[in-house]
Amino acid sequence: SVVEKNVISVIVYSVPILTIEGDGSLIQGMDRKITIHIVNNGLSNVKLASIEAGQPASAIINPPTYEYLGSINSDDSTTVEYTLRPTSTNSKSVILPLTIKYKDSNNKDFVKTVNVNLPVYTQQEAIQRGLIAKSNTSLYLLIVIFLIIIYVVYRIFRARRKKKKTI
């Protein structure tokens, strides 16, 4: 008796779906870190992923601009941080161009380009929004100067009183 075995295989293919979003805000004249979130919303895993930030038109990006991410499993995420400084004093936002390259589980290459819009605030706006703390240095300096003046006036007054008593 001959036994015949047949094997049927089915390959289910799903295109990886990556979502890229920026988190953070920029302040004029200051270096600020922003976080880029890369989320794999698809059913298949992503491998050999890397991300590169292009040069924004109205900001300086500090190196490194390229980062290797590795694998991003389905329903998983990873983050990348970049440090930027706005160069334009009248721009209300900076557009950061990002290019992410990756392969799916079948080694098919993908390239995705995204522009992340980041808000830019003046230092006054940033203080109002609570992004940076207001500096109290000038207040402390005035208090110290005031105390020194009180001490000097007290010493002069005391010296005059001693002169009157000795005369």
Short mmCIF file of C-alpha atoms in Angstrom, two decimals:
data_model
loop_
_atom_site.label_atom_id
_atom_site.label_comp_id
_atom_site.label_asym_id
_atom_site.label_seq_id
_atom_site.Cartn_x
_atom_site.Cartn_y
_atom_site.Cartn_z
CA SER A 1 0.00 0.00 0.00
CA VAL A 2 1.30 3.36 -1.03
CA VAL A 3 0.52 6.33 1.17
CA GLU A 4 0.50 9.64 -0.54
CA LYS A 5 0.87 12.84 1.45
CA ASN A 6 0.20 16.22 -0.02
CA VAL A 7 1.18 19.46 1.63
CA ILE A 8 -0.46 22.70 0.73
CA SER A 9 0.98 25.95 1.98
CA VAL A 10 -0.61 29.33 1.92
CA ILE A 11 1.39 32.51 2.15
CA VAL A 12 -0.55 35.38 3.63
CA TYR A 13 1.01 38.66 2.70
CA SER A 14 0.31 41.93 4.43
CA VAL A 15 1.91 45.25 3.64
CA PRO A 16 3.58 46.84 6.69
CA ILE A 17 1.96 50.11 7.74
CA LEU A 18 4.24 52.53 9.55
CA THR A 19 2.96 55.72 11.18
CA ILE A 20 5.47 58.47 11.92
CA GLU A 21 4.63 61.35 14.24
CA GLY A 22 6.61 64.10 15.93
CA ASP A 23 6.30 65.10 19.56
CA GLY A 24 7.74 68.30 20.95
CA SER A 25 8.01 71.97 20.23
CA LEU A 26 10.79 74.36 19.38
CA ILE A 27 11.70 77.67 21.01
CA GLN A 28 13.43 80.45 19.11
CA GLY A 29 17.12 80.71 19.95
CA MET A 30 17.23 77.43 21.91
CA ASP A 31 18.32 73.88 21.16
CA ARG A 32 15.35 71.58 21.86
CA LYS A 33 14.95 67.80 21.68
CA ILE A 34 11.99 66.47 19.75
CA THR A 35 10.87 62.85 19.73
CA ILE A 36 9.81 60.98 16.61
CA HIS A 37 7.47 58.02 17.22
CA ILE A 38 7.48 55.22 14.62
CA VAL A 39 4.56 52.79 15.05
CA ASN A 40 4.02 49.57 13.07
CA ASN A 41 0.23 49.43 12.65
CA GLY A 42 0.37 46.66 10.07
CA LEU A 43 0.00 42.90 10.46
CA SER A 44 3.53 42.07 9.32
CA ASN A 45 6.84 42.79 10.98
CA VAL A 46 9.36 45.30 9.66
CA LYS A 47 13.07 44.61 9.60
CA LEU A 48 16.29 46.47 8.81
CA ALA A 49 14.54 49.79 9.44
CA SER A 50 16.48 53.04 9.45
CA ILE A 51 15.47 56.69 9.60
CA GLU A 52 17.20 59.80 8.31
CA ALA A 53 16.27 63.40 8.94
CA GLY A 54 16.77 65.91 6.16
CA GLN A 55 17.84 69.50 6.74
CA PRO A 56 14.80 71.67 7.59
CA ALA A 57 14.58 75.02 5.81
CA SER A 58 14.20 77.13 8.96
CA ALA A 59 16.18 75.20 11.60
CA ILE A 60 19.55 73.62 12.29
CA ILE A 61 19.52 69.93 13.15
CA ASN A 62 22.36 68.62 15.29
CA PRO A 63 24.02 65.35 14.25
CA PRO A 64 23.46 62.46 14.08
CA THR A 65 20.69 62.69 11.51
CA TYR A 66 20.73 58.96 10.63
CA GLU A 67 19.72 56.17 13.00
CA TYR A 68 19.40 52.43 12.51
CA LEU A 69 16.18 51.14 14.10
CA GLY A 70 16.37 47.40 13.39
CA SER A 71 13.16 45.37 13.62
CA ILE A 72 9.76 46.80 14.50
CA ASN A 73 7.26 44.05 15.25
CA SER A 74 3.60 44.29 14.38
CA ASP A 75 1.70 46.46 16.87
CA ASP A 76 4.97 47.80 18.29
CA SER A 77 6.78 51.12 18.21
CA THR A 78 10.16 52.79 18.61
CA THR A 79 11.34 56.35 19.10
CA VAL A 80 14.15 58.57 17.82
CA GLU A 81 15.28 61.90 19.26
CA TYR A 82 16.65 64.84 17.30
CA THR A 83 17.94 68.18 18.57
CA LEU A 84 16.90 71.23 16.56
CA ARG A 85 17.36 75.00 16.81
CA PRO A 86 15.07 77.32 14.83
CA THR A 87 16.95 79.86 12.70
CA SER A 88 14.08 82.04 11.54
CA THR A 89 12.69 84.54 14.05
CA ASN A 90 9.35 84.96 12.28
CA SER A 91 8.55 81.30 11.50
CA LYS A 92 5.73 79.72 13.54
CA SER A 93 6.64 76.15 12.55
CA VAL A 94 9.48 74.01 11.26
CA ILE A 95 8.94 71.18 8.79
CA LEU A 96 11.31 68.28 9.46
CA PRO A 97 11.65 65.95 6.45
CA LEU A 98 12.12 62.31 7.45
CA THR A 99 12.90 59.29 5.29
CA ILE A 100 12.42 55.81 6.70
CA LYS A 101 13.71 52.74 4.84
CA TYR A 102 12.73 49.20 5.77
CA LYS A 103 12.03 45.68 4.51
CA ASP A 104 8.97 43.53 5.05
CA SER A 105 9.06 39.84 6.01
CA ASN A 106 9.53 38.90 2.31
CA ASN A 107 12.55 41.25 1.96
CA LYS A 108 10.64 43.72 -0.18
CA ASP A 109 12.16 47.21 0.12
CA PHE A 110 10.05 50.16 1.25
CA VAL A 111 10.87 53.87 1.47
CA LYS A 112 8.53 56.29 3.18
CA THR A 113 9.04 60.06 3.28
CA VAL A 114 7.15 62.15 5.81
CA ASN A 115 7.22 65.84 6.72
CA VAL A 116 6.73 66.39 10.45
CA ASN A 117 5.39 69.83 11.38
CA LEU A 118 6.81 71.17 14.66
CA PRO A 119 5.50 74.37 16.29
CA VAL A 120 7.95 77.18 17.07
CA TYR A 121 7.34 79.53 20.00
CA THR A 122 9.04 82.70 21.17
CA GLN A 123 10.59 82.55 24.63
CA GLN A 124 7.69 84.60 26.02
CA GLU A 125 5.12 82.21 24.48
CA ALA A 126 7.09 79.23 25.83
CA ILE A 127 6.99 80.68 29.36
CA GLN A 128 3.23 81.28 29.06
CA ARG A 129 2.68 77.70 27.89
CA GLY A 130 4.88 76.28 30.65
CA LEU A 131 7.48 74.86 28.26
CA ILE A 132 10.34 76.67 30.02
CA ALA A 133 10.61 78.19 33.48
CA LYS A 134 10.82 81.93 33.92
CA SER A 135 14.25 83.02 35.06
CA ASN A 136 14.31 84.69 38.49
CA THR A 137 17.97 85.72 38.30
CA SER A 138 17.21 89.42 37.98
CA LEU A 139 14.89 89.28 41.00
CA TYR A 140 17.57 87.60 43.12
CA LEU A 141 20.16 90.13 41.94
CA LEU A 142 17.89 93.04 42.93
CA ILE A 143 17.32 91.53 46.38
CA VAL A 144 21.08 91.15 46.95
CA ILE A 145 21.74 94.73 45.79
CA PHE A 146 18.94 96.01 48.05
CA LEU A 147 20.39 94.15 51.05
CA ILE A 148 23.87 95.55 50.35
CA ILE A 149 22.45 99.11 50.19
CA ILE A 150 20.60 98.61 53.50
CA TYR A 151 23.79 97.31 55.10
CA VAL A 152 25.87 100.28 53.82
CA VAL A 153 23.24 102.81 55.00
CA TYR A 154 23.12 101.10 58.41
CA ARG A 155 26.93 101.25 58.75
CA ILE A 156 27.00 104.95 57.77
CA PHE A 157 24.19 105.78 60.21
CA ARG A 158 25.90 103.84 63.02
CA ALA A 159 29.24 105.54 62.34
CA ARG A 160 27.59 109.01 62.53
CA ARG A 161 25.88 108.11 65.81
CA LYS A 162 29.20 107.06 67.31
CA LYS A 163 30.79 110.36 66.20
CA LYS A 164 27.99 112.36 67.85
CA LYS A 165 28.41 110.46 71.12
CA THR A 166 32.17 111.02 71.18
CA ILE A 167 31.85 114.80 70.59
#
